[in-house]
mmCIF file of C-alpha atoms and ligand atoms in Angstrom:
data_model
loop_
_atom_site.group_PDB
_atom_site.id
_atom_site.type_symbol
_atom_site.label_atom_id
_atom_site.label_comp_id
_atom_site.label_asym_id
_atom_site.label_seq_id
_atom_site.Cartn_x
_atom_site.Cartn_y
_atom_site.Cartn_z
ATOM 1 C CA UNK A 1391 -49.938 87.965 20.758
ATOM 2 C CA UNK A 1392 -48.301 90.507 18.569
ATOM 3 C CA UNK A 1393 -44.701 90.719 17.773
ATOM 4 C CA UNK A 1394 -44.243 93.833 20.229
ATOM 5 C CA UNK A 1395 -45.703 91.503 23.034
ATOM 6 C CA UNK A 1396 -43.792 88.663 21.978
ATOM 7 C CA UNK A 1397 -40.563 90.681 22.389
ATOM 8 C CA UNK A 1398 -41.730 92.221 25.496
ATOM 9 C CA UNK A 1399 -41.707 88.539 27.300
ATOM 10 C CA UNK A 1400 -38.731 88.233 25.853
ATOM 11 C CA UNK A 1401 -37.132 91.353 28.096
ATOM 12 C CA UNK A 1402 -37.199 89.589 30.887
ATOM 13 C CA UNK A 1403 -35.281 86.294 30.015
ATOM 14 C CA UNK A 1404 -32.106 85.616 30.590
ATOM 15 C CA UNK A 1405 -29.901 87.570 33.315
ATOM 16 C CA UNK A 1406 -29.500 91.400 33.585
ATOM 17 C CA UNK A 1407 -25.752 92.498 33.135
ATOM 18 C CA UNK A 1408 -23.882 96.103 34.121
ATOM 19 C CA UNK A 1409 -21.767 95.689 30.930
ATOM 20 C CA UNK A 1410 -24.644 96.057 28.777
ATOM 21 C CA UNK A 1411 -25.061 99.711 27.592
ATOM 22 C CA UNK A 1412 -28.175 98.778 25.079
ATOM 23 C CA UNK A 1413 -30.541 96.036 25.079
ATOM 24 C CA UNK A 1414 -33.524 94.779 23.926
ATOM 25 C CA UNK A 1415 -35.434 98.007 22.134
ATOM 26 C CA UNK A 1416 -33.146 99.352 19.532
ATOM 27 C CA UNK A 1417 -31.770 98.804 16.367
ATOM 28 C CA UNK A 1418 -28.673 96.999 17.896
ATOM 29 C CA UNK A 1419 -27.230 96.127 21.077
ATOM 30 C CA UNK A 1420 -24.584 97.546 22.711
ATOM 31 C CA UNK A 1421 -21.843 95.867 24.830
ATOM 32 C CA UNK A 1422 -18.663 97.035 26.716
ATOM 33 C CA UNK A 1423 -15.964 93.601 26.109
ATOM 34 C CA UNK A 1424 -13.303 94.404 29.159
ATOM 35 C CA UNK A 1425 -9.826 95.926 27.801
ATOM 36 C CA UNK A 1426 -7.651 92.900 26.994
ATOM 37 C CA UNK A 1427 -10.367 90.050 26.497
ATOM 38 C CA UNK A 1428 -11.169 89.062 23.592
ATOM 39 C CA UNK A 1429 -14.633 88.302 21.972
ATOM 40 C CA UNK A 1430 -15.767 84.707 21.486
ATOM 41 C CA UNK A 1431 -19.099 84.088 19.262
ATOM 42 C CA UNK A 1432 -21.096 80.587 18.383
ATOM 43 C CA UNK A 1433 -24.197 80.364 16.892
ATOM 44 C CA UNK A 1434 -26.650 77.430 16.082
ATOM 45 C CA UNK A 1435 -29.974 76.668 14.377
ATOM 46 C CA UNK A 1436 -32.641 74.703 16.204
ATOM 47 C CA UNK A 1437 -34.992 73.614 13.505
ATOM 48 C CA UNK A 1438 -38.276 71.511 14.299
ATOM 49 C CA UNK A 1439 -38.275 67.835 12.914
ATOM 50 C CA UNK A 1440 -34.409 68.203 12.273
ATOM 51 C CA UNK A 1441 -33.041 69.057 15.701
ATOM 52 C CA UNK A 1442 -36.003 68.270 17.379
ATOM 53 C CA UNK A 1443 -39.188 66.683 17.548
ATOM 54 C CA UNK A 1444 -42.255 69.461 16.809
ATOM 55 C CA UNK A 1445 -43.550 68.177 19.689
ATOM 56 C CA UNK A 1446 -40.794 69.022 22.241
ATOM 57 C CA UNK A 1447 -42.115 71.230 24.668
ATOM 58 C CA UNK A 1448 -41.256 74.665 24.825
ATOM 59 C CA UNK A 1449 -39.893 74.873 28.031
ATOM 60 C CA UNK A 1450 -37.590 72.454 27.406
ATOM 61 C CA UNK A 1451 -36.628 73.924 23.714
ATOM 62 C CA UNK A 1452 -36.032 77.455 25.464
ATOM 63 C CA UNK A 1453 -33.436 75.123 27.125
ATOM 64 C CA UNK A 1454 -31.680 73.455 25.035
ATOM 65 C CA UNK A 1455 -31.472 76.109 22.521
ATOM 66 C CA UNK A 1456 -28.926 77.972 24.968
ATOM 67 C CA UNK A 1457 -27.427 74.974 25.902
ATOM 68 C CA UNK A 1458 -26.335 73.727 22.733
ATOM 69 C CA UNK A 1459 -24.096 76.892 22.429
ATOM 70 C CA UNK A 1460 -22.891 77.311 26.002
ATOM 71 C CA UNK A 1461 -21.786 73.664 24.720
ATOM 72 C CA UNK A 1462 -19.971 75.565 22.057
ATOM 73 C CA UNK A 1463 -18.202 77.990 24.516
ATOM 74 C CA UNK A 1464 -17.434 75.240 26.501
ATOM 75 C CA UNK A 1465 -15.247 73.769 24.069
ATOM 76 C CA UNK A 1466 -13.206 77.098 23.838
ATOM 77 C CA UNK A 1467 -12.799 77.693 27.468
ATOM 78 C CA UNK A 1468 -14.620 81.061 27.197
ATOM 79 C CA UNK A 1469 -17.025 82.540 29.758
ATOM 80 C CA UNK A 1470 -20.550 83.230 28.027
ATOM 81 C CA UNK A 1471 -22.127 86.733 28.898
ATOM 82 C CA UNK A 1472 -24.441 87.793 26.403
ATOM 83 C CA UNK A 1473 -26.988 86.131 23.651
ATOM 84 C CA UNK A 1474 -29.294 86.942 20.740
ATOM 85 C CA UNK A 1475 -31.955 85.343 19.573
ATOM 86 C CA UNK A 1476 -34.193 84.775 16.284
ATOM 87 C CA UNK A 1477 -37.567 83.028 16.972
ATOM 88 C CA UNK A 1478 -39.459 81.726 13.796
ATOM 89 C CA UNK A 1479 -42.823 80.714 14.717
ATOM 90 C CA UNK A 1480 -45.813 79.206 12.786
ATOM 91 C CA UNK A 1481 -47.953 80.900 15.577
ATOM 92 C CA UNK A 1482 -47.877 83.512 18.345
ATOM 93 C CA UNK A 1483 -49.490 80.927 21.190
ATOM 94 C CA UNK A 1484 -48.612 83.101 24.544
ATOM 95 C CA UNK A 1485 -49.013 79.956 26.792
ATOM 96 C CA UNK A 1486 -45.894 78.454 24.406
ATOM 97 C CA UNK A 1487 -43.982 81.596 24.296
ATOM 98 C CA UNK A 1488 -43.780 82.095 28.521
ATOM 99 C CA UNK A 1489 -42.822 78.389 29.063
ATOM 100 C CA UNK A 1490 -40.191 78.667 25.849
ATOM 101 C CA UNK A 1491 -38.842 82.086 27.613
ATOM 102 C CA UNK A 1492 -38.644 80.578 31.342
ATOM 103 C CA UNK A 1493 -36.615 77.863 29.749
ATOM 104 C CA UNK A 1494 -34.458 79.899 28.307
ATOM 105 C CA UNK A 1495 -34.231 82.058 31.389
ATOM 106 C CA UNK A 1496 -33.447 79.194 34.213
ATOM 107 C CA UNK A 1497 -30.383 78.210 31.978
ATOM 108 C CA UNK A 1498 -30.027 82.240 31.293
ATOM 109 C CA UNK A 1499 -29.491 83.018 34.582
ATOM 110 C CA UNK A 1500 -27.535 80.400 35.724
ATOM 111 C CA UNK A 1501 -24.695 81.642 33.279
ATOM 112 C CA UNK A 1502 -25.568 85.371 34.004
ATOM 113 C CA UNK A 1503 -25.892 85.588 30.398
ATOM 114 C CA UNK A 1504 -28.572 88.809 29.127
ATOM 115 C CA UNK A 1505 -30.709 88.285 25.862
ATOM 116 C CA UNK A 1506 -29.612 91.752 23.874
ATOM 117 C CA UNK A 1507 -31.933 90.985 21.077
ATOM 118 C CA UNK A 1508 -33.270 89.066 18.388
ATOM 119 C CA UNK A 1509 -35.483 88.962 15.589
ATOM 120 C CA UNK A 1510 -39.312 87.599 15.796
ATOM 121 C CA UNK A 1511 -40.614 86.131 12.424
ATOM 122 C CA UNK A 1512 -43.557 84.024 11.137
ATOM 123 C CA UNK A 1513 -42.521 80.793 9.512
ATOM 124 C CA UNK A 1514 -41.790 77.045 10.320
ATOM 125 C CA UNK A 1515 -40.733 76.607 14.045
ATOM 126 C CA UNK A 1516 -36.986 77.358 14.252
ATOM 127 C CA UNK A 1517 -35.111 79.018 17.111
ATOM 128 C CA UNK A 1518 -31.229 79.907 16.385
ATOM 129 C CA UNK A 1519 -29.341 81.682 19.473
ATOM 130 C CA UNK A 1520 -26.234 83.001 18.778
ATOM 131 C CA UNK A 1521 -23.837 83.293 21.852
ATOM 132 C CA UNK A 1522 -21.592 85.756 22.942
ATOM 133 C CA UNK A 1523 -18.491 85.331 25.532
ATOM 134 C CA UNK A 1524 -15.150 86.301 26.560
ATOM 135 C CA UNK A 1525 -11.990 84.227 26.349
ATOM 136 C CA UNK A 1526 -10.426 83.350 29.521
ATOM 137 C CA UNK A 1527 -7.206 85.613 28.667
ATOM 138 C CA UNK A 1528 -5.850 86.202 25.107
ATOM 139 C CA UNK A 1529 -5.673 82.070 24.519
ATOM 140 C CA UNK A 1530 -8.540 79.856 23.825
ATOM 141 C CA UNK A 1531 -8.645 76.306 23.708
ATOM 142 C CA UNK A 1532 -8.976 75.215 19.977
ATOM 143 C CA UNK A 1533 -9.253 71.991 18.042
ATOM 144 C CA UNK A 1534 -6.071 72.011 16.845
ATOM 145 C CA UNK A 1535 -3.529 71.511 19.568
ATOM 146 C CA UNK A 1536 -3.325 67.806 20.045
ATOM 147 C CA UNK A 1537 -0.293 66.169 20.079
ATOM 148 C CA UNK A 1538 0.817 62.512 19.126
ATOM 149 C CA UNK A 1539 1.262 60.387 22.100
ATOM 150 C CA UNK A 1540 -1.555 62.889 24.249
ATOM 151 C CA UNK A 1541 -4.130 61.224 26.224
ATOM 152 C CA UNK A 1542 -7.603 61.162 24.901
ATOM 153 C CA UNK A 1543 -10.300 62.094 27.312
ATOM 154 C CA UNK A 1544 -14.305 62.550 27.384
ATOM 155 C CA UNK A 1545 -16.743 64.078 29.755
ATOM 156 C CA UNK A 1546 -19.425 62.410 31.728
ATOM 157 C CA UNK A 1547 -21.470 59.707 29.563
ATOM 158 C CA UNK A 1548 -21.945 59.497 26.064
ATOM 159 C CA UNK A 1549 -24.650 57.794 24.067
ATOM 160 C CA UNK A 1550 -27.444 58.700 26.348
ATOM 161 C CA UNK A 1551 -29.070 62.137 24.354
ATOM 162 C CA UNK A 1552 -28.933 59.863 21.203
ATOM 163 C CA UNK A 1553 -31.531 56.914 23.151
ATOM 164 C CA UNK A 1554 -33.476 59.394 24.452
ATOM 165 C CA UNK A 1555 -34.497 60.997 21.370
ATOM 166 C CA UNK A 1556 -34.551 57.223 19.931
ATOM 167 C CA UNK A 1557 -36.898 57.364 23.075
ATOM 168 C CA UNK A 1558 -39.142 60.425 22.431
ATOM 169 C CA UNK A 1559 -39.381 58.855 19.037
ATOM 170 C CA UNK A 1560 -40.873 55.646 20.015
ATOM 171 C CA UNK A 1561 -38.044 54.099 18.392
ATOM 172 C CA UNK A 1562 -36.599 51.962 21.664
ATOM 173 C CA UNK A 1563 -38.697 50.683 24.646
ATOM 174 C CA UNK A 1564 -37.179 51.590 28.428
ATOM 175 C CA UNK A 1565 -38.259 51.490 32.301
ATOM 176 C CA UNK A 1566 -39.576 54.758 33.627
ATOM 177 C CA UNK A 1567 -36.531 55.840 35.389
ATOM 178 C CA UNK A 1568 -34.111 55.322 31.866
ATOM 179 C CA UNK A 1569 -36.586 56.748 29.695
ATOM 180 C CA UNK A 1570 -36.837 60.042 32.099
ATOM 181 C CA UNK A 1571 -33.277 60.056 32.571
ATOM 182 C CA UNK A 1572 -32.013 59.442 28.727
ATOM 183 C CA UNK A 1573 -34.993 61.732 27.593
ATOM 184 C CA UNK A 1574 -33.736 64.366 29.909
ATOM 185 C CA UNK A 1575 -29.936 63.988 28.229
ATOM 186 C CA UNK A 1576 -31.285 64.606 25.062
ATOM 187 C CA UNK A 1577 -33.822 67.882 25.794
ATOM 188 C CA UNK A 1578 -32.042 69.651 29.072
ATOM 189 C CA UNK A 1579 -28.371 68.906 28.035
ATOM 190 C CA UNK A 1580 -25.994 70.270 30.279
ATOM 191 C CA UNK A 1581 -23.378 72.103 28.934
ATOM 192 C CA UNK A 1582 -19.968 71.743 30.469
ATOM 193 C CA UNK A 1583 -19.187 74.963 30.940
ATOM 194 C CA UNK A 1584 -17.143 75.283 34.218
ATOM 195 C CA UNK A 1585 -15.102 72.459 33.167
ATOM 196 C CA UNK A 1586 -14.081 73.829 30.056
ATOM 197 C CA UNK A 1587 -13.034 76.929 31.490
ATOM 198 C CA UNK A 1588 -11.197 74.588 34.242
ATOM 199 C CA UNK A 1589 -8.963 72.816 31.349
ATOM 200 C CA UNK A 1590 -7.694 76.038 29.889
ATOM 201 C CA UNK A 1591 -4.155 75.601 30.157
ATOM 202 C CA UNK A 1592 -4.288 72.159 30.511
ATOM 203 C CA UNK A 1593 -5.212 70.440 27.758
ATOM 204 C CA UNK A 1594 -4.449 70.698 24.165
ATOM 205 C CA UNK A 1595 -7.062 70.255 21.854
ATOM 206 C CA UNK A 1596 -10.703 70.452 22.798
ATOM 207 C CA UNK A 1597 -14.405 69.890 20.304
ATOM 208 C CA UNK A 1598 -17.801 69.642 22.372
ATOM 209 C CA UNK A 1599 -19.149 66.165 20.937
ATOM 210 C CA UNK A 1600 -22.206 67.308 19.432
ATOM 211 C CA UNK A 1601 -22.664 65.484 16.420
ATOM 212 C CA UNK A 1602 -21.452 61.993 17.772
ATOM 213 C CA UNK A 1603 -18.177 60.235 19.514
ATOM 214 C CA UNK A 1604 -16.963 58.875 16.510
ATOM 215 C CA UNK A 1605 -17.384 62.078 13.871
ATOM 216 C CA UNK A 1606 -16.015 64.936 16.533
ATOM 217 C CA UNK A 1607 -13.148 62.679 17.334
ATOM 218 C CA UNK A 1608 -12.484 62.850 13.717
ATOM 219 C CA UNK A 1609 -12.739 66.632 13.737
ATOM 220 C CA UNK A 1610 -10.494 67.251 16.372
ATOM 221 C CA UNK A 1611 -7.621 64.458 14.316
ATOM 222 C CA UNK A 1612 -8.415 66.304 11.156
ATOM 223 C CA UNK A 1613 -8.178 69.948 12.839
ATOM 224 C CA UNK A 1614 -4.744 68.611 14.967
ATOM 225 C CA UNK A 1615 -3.225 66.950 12.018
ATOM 226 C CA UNK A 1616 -3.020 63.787 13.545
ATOM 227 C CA UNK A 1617 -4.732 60.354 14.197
ATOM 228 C CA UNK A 1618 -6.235 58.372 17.030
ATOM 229 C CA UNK A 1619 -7.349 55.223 18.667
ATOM 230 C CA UNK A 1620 -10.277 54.930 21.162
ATOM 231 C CA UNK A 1621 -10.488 51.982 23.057
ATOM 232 C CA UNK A 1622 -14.301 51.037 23.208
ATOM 233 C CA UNK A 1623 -14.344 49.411 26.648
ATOM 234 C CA UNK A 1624 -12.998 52.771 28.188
ATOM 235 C CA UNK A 1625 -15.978 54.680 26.660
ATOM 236 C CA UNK A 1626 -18.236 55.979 29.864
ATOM 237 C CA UNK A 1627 -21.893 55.015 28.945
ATOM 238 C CA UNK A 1628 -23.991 55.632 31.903
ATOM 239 C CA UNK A 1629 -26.069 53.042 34.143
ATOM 240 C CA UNK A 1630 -29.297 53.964 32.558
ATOM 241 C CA UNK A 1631 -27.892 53.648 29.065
ATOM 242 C CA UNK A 1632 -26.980 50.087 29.870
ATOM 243 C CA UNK A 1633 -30.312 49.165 31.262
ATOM 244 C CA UNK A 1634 -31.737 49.580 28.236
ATOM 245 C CA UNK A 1635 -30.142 48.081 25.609
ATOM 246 C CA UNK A 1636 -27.093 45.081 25.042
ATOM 247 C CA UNK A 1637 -23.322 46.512 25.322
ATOM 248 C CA UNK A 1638 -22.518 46.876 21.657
ATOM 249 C CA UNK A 1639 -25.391 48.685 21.008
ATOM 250 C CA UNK A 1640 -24.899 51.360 23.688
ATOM 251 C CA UNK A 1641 -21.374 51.592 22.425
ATOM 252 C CA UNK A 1642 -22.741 52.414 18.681
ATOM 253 C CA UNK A 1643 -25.131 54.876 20.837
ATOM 254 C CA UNK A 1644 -22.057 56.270 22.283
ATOM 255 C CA UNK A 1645 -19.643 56.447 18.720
ATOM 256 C CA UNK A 1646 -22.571 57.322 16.382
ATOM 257 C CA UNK A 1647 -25.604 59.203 17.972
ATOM 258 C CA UNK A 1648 -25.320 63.340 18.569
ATOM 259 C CA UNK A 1649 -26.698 65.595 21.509
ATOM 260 C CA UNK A 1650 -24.208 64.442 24.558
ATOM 261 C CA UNK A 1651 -22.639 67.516 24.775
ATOM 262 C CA UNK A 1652 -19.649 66.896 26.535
ATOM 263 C CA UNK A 1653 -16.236 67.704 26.299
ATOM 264 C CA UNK A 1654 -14.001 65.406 24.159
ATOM 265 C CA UNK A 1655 -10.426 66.698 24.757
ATOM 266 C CA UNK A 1656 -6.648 65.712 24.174
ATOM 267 C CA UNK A 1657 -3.989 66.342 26.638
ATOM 268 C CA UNK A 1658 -0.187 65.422 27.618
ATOM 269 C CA UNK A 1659 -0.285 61.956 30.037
ATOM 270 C CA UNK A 1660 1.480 64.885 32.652
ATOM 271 C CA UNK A 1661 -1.755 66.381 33.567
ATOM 272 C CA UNK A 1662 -3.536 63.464 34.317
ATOM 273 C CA UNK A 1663 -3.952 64.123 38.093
ATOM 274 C CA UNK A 1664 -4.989 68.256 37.191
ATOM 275 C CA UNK A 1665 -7.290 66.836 34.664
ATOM 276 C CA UNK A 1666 -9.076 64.460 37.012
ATOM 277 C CA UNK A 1667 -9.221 67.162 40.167
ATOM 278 C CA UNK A 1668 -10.874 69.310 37.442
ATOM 279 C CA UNK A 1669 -13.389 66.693 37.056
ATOM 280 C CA UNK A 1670 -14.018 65.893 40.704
ATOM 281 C CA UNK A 1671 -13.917 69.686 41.963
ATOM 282 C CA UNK A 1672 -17.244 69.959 39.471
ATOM 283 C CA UNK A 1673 -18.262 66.522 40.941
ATOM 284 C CA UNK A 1674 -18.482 64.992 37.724
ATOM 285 C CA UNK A 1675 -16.212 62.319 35.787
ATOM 286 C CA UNK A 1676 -13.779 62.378 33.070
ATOM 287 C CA UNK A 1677 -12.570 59.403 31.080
ATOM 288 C CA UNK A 1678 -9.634 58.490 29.549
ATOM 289 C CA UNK A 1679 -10.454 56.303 26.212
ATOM 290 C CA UNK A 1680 -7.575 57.085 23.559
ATOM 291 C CA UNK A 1681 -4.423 57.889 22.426
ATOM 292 C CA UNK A 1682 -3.218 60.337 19.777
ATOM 293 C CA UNK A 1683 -1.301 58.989 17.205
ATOM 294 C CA UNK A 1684 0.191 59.954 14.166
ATOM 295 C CA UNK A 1685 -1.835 59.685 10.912
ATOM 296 C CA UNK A 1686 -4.803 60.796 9.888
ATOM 297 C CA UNK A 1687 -6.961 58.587 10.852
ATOM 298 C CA UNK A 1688 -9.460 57.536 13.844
ATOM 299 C CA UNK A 1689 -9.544 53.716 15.132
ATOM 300 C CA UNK A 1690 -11.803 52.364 17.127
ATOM 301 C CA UNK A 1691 -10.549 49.077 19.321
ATOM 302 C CA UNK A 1692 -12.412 46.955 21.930
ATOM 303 C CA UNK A 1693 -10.822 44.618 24.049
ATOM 304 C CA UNK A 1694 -7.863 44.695 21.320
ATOM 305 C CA UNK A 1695 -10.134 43.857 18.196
ATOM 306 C CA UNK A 1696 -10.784 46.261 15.962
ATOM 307 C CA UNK A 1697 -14.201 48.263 15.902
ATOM 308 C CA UNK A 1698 -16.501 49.882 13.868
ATOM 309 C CA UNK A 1699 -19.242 52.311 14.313
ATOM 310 C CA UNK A 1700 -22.299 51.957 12.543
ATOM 311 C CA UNK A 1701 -22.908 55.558 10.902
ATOM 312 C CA UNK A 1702 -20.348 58.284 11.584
ATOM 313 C CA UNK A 1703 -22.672 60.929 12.376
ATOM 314 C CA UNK A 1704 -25.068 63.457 10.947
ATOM 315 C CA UNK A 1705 -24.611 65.483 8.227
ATOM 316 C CA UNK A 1706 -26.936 67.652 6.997
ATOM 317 C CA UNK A 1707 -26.294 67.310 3.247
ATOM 318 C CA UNK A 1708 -26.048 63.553 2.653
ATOM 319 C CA UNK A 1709 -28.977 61.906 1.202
ATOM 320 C CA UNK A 1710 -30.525 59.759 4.416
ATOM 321 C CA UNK A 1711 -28.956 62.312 6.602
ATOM 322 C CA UNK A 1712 -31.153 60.817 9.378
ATOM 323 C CA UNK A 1713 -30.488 61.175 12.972
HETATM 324 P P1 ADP B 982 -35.613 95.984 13.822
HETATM 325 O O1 ADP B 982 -36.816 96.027 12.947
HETATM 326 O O2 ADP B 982 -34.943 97.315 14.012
HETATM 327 O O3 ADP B 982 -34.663 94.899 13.479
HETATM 328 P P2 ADP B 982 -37.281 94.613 15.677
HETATM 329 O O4 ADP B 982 -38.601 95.298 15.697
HETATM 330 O O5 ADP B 982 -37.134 93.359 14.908
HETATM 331 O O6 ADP B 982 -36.165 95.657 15.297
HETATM 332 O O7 ADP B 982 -36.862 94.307 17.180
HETATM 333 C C1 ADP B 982 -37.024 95.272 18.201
HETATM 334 C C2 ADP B 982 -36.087 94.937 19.333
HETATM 335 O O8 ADP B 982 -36.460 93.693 19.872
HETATM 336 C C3 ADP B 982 -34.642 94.816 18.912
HETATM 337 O O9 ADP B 982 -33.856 95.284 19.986
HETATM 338 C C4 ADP B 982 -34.455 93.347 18.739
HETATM 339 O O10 ADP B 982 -33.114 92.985 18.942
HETATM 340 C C5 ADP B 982 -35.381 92.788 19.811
HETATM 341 N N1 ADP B 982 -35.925 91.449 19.516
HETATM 342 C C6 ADP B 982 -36.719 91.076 18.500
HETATM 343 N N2 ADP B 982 -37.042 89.780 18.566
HETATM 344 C C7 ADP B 982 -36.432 89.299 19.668
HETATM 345 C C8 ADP B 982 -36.349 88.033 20.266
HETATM 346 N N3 ADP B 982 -36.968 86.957 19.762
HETATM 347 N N4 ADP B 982 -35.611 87.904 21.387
HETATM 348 C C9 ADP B 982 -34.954 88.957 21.884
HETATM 349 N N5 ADP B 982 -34.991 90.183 21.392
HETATM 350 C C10 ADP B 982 -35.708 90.357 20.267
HETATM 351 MG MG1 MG B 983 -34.037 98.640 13.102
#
């Protein structure tokens, strides 16, 4: 396939849009952002053997490569709309290239979010889409807005995207319905984007938890000014997470492994009720596992003892950085 093919399949992904005035084909695209909204942009690398295994398939990469920033405009409450995207590939295989763009597409189209462009290069596989939305009004939801004595709260499960690629590596041993299940967490995340733009206006600080419980926690306390404890035993970690391995080390899962995408979020203890008709409106759960507190710091208790997670996330310029 030749680059002008490549692009070509690439037309047709994702959803098709009135408010876009130029697309794929010229030198830059062109969008109309509605009078009064304002413009909300995330962008993230996907690189083979760091983000994912080489061997993921492509369908599921074309995936995950949106998801991980819908994640990101999640976590501001904004509605996604429109996305660019750079493909380096070591080879132009066209059976690769369809299933990587109908991946991309299903989750695409879902949002209603239109690929505008991109750039199409030769090199190590890599795939970085950068993601364009609008802001619910003129507020977004930040990291910065918690408040001491707010509740702490977290989406769905955590823990289970960081077994499954411990899975896909060969790394931990499962049943067939965990290992499908946890593998899924980790390759088809699902971004929580309806629930984000549900707690605009009701919570105060919000950070997708891509990177691990324990280290985005500490983002939001760092980017709030404050501290916080998480109780351990009020941590969701799914059924199929539990299957698999003893309770302490699905909570270390939970604190230390990356890839849940979900929301981790601080409100007032006032909006409890809201925040939980939120959650069941979406038919999903959220959990209540902390408390802001002054300080700087983030403390980790279960069942009153204090606890400590094992690494404290990735980070790609540490030596044995590993995930
Ligand atoms: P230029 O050389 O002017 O940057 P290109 O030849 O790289 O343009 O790209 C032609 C058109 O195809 C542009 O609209 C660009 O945004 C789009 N495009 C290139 N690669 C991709 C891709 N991987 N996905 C989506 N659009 C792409
Ligand atoms: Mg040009």
């Amino acid at each position: 396939m030749s680059e002008a093919q490549i692009i070509d399949f690439m037309r047709s992904a994702g959803a098709g849009r009135d408010d876009v005035t130029v697309g794929i084909g010229d030198d830059a695209a062109v969008v109309e952002v509605p009078a009064g909204r304002r413009l909300v942009v995330c962008v993230d690398a996907l690189l083979a053997d760091v983000h994912f295994p080489a061997s993921t398939e492509a369908h599921d990469l074309g995936w995950r490569s949106l998801a991980v920033n819908l994640s990101d405009l999640a976590a501001m409450g904004a509605e996604p709309a429109w996305a660019t995207l750079v493909l380096s590939l070591p080879e132009a295989n066209e059976a690769w290239i369809k299933a990587f763009a109908r991946g991309f597409s299903e989750l695409a189209r879902h949002y209603d979010v239109a690929l505008i462009g991109g750039d199409t290069v030769r090199g190590p596989l890599a795939v970085t889409v950068q993601l364009l939305g609008l802001a619910a009004g003129t507020d977004c939801m930040l990291r910065s807005g918690a408040r001491r004595g707010d509740d702490v709260w977290v989406s769905g499960s955590v823990g289970d995207a960081a077994a499954g690629l411990a899975l896909l590596k060969g790394k931990i041993k499962a049943d067939k319905a965990s290992t499908e299940f946890l593998c899924r967490r980790f390759l088809r995340p699902t971004a929580r984007v309806e629930l984000g733009r549900q707690l605009v206006g009701i919570v105060n600080a919000t950070i997708d938890v891509s990177d691990g419980l324990y280290t985005d926690a500490a983002r939001l306390a760092k980017a709030s000014n404050v501290g916080m404890i998480l109780n351990m035993e009020d941590v969701p970690i799914s059924p199929a997470l539990a299957a698999v391995m003893p309770r302490n080390e699905a909570l270390q899962m939970a604190a230390s492994g990356g890839d849940d995408y979900e929301l981790l979020f601080a409100a007032s203890a006032k909006k409890r009720s809201e925040i939980q008709a939120a959650a069941a409106s979406l038919n999903m759960s959220c959990s209540r596992i902390g408390t802001v507190t002054d300080g700087e710091t983030v403390t980790c208790v279960l069942e009153s003892e204090p606890w400590m997670p094992s690494h404290t996330g990735y980070e790609h310029f540490v030596a044995g950085g590993d995930h």
